[in-house]
CSV table of C-alpha atoms in Angstrom, one decimal:
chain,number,residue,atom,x,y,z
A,1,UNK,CA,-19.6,-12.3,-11.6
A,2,UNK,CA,-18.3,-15.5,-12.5
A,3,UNK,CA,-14.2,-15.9,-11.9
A,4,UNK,CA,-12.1,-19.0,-13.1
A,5,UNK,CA,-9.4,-19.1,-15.4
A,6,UNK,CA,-7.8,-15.9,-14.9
A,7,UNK,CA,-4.4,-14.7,-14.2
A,8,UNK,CA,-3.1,-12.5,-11.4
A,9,UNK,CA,-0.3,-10.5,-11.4
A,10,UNK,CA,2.5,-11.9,-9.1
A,11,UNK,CA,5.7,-10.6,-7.0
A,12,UNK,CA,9.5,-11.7,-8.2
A,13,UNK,CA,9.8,-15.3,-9.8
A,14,UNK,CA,6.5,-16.4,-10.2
A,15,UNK,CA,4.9,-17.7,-13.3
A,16,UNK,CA,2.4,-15.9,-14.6
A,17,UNK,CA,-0.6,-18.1,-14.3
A,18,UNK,CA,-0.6,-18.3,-10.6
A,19,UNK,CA,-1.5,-15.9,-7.8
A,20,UNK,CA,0.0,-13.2,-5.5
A,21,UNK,CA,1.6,-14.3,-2.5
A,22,UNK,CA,2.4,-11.6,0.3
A,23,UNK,CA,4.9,-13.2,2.5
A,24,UNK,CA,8.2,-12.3,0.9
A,25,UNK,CA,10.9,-9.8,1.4
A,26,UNK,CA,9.7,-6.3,0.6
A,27,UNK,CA,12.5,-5.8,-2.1
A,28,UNK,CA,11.1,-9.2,-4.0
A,29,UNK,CA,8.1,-7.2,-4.5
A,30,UNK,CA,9.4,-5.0,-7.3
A,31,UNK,CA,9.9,-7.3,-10.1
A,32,UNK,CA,7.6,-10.4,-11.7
A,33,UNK,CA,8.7,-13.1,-13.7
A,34,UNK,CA,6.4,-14.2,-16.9
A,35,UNK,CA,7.4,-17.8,-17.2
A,36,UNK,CA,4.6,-18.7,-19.5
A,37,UNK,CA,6.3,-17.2,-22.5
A,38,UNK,CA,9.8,-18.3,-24.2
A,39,UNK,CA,12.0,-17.2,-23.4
A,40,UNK,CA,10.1,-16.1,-20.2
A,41,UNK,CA,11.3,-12.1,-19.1
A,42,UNK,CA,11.1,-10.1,-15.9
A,43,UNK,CA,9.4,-6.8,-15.5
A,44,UNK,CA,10.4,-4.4,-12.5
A,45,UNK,CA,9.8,-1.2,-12.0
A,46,UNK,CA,12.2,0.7,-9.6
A,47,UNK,CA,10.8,3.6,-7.2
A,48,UNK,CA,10.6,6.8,-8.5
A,49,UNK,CA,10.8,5.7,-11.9
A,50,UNK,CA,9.1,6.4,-15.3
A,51,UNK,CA,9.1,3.3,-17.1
A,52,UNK,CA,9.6,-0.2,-16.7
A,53,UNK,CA,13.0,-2.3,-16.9
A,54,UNK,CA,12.0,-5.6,-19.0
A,55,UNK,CA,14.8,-8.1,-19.2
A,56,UNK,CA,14.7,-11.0,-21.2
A,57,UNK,CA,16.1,-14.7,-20.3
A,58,UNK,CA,17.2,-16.2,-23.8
A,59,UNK,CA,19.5,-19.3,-22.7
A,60,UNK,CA,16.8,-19.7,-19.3
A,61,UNK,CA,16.6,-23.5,-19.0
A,62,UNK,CA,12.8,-25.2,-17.9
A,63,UNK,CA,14.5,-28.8,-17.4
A,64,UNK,CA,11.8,-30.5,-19.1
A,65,UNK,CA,8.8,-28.5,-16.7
A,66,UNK,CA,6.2,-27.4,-19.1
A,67,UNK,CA,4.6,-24.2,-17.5
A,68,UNK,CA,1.2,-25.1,-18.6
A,69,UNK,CA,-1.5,-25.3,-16.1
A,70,UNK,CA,0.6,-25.1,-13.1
A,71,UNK,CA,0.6,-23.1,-9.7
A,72,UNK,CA,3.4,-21.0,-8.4
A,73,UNK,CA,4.2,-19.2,-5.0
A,74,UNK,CA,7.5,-17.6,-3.8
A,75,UNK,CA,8.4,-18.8,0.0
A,76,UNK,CA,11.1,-17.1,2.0
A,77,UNK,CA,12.9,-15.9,-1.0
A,78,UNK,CA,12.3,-19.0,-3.1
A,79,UNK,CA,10.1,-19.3,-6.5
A,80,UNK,CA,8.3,-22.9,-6.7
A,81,UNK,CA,6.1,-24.2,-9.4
A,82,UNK,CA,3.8,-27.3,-8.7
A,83,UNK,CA,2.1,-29.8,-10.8
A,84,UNK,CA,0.9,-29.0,-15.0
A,85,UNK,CA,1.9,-31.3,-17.7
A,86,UNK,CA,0.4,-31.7,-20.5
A,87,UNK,CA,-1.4,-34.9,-20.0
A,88,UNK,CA,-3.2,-37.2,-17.7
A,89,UNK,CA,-0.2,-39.6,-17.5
A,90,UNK,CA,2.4,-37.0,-17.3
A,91,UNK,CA,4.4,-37.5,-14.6
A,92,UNK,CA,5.0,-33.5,-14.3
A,93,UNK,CA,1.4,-33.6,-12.7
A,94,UNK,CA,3.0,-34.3,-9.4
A,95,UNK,CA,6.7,-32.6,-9.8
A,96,UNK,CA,7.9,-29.7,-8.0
A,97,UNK,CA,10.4,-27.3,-10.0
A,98,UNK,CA,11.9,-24.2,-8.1
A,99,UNK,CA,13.6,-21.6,-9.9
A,100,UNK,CA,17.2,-21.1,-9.8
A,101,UNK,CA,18.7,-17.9,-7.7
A,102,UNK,CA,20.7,-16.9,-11.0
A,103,UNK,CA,17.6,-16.6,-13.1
A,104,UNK,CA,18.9,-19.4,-15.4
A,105,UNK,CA,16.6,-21.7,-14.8
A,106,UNK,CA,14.7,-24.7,-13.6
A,107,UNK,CA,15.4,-27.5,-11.1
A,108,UNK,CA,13.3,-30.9,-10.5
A,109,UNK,CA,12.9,-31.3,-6.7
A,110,UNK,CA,12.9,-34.6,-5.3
A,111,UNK,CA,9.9,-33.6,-3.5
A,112,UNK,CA,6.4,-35.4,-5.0
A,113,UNK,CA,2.7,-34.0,-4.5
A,114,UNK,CA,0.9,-36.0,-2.9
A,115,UNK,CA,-1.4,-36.6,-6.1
A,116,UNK,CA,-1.3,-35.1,-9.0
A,117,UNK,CA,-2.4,-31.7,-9.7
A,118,UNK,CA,-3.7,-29.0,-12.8
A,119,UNK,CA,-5.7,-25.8,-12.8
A,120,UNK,CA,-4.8,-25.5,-9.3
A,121,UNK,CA,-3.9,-22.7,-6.8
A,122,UNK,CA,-1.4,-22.0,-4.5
A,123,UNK,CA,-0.3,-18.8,-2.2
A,124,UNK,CA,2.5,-18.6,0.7
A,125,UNK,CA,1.0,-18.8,4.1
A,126,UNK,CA,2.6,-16.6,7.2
A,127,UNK,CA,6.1,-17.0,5.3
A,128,UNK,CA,6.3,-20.5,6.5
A,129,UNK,CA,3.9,-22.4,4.2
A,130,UNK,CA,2.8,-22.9,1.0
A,131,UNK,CA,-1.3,-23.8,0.4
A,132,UNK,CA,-2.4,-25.8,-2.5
A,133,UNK,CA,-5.7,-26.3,-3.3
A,134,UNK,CA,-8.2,-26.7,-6.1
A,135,UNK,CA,-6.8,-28.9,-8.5
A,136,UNK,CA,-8.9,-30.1,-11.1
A,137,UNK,CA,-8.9,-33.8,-10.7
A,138,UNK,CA,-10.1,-35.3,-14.4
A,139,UNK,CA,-9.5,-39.0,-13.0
A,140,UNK,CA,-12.0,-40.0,-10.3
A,141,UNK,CA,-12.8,-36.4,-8.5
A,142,UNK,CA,-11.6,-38.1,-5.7
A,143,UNK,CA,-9.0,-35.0,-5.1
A,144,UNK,CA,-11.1,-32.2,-6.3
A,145,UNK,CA,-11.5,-30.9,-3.2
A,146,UNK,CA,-8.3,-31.3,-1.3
A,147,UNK,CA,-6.0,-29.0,0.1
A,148,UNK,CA,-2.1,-29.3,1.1
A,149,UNK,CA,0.2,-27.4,2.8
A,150,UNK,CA,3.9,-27.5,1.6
A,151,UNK,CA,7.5,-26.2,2.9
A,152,UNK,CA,11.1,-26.9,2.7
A,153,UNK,CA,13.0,-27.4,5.5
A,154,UNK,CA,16.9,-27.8,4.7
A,155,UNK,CA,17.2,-30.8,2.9
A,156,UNK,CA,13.5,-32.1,3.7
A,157,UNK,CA,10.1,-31.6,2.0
A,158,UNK,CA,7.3,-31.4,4.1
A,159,UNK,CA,3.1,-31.9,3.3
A,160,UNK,CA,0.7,-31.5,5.4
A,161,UNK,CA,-2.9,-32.4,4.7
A,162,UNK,CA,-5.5,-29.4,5.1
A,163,UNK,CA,-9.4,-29.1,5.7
A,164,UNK,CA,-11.2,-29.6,2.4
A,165,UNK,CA,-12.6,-26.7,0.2
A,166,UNK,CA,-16.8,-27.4,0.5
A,167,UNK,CA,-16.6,-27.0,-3.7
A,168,UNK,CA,-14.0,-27.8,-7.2
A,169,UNK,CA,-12.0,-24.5,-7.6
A,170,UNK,CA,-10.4,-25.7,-10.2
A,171,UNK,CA,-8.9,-22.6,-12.6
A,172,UNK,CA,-9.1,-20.2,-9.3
A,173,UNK,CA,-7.4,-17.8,-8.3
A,174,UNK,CA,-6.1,-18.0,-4.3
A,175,UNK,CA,-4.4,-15.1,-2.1
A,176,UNK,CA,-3.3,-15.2,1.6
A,177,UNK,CA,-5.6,-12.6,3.8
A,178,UNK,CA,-3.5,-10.3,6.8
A,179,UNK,CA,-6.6,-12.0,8.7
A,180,UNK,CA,-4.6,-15.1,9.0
A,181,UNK,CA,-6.6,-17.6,6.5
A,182,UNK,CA,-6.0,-18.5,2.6
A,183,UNK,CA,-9.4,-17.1,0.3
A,184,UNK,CA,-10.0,-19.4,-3.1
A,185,UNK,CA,-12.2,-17.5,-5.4
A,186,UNK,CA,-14.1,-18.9,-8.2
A,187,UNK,CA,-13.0,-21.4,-10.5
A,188,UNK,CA,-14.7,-24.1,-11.7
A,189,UNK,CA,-17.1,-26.8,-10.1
A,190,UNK,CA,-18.7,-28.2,-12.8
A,191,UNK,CA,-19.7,-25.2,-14.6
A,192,UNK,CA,-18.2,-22.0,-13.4
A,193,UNK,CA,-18.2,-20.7,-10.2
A,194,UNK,CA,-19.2,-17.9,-8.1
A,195,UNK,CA,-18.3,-19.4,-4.6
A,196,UNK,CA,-15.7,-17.7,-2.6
A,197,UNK,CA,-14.1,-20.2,0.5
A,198,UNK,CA,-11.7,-19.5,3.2
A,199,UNK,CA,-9.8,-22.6,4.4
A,200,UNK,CA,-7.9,-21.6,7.5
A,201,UNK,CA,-4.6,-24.0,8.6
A,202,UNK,CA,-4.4,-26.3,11.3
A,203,UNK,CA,-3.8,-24.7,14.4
A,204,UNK,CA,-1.4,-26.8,16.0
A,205,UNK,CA,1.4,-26.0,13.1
A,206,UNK,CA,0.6,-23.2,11.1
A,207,UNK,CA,2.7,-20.9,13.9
């Protein structure tokens, strides 16, 4: 079965294209956030109950951040979306937007990618981490393979540069195993792909 290009259904405040991440709060798991419509709307369904609560953000304000093409992971409570655009030279491709804790939108971070990124996936790591990998580099291919851990500290923004993916997994889908390591699955490499990788995090931080 060939996988790329797919969406996977996500915990509170992530887009939709994106992927589940596993490290939040237990309570953040009851609602997700559909970002790729306007105006994007929330779906939760409460314990115990028959039918889902959907509410709708009409004056929610993206900033400018297209939600096209992007990756998104909540981290210790906090939504962020990296990368998308529209374009080769848009300079979104290497943005980070988080979403605001009143649901009323966006905010531009002053933290950069290190290159730019689309099609790519991310997923929250040990609830200290955020992986990025697979972007789907239309320049050189020189960043194809590539993957980056990323974290806010305070004030600071930290990367850190992880082991390569063996393939593209560009348009993948990417989830955090209880085993301790990130899976990518599928994408693209060319033509689609079947290939599933596990990249695990340098040792000597990822605790």
């Amino acid at each position: 079965m060939k996988l790329f290009g797919f969406c996977v259904a996500s915990v509170h405040g992530l887009a939709l294209n994106s992927t589940v991440t596993e490290d939040v709060a237990p309570l953040a798991n009851s609602q997700v956030l559909v970002m790729s419509k306007n105006p994007p709307f929330s779906i939760s369904w409460p314990f115990g109950a028959t039918e889902p609560i959907i509410a709708t953000y009409d004056n929610f304000n993206y900033n400018g951040f297209y939600v096209k093409q992007v990756c998104s992971a909540t981290l210790n409570g906090r939504t962020y979306l990296f990368g998308g655009g529209t374009s080769i030279e848009d300079p979104q491709r290497q943005q980070v937007a988080r979403v605001r804790g009143d649901m009323t939108g966006l905010d531009i971070l002053s933290a950069q990618l290190p290159f730019p990124m689309v099609e790519h996936s991310c997923t929250a790591v040990r609830s200290k981490w955020i992986m990025l990998c697979g972007t789907a580099d239309t320049v050189s291919g020189e960043f194809s393979h590539q993957c980056n851990a990323f974290t806010e500290n305070g004030n600071n923004f930290l990367w850190k540069r992880e082991p390569d993916t063996n393939g593209a997994h560009a348009k993948s889908a990417m989830v955090y195993s209880s085993r301790g390591y990130s899976v990518i699955i599928g994408g693209v490499d060319g033509y689609d792909s079947t290939v599933v990788e596990t990249i695990q995090m340098r040792q000597q931080y990822s605790d």
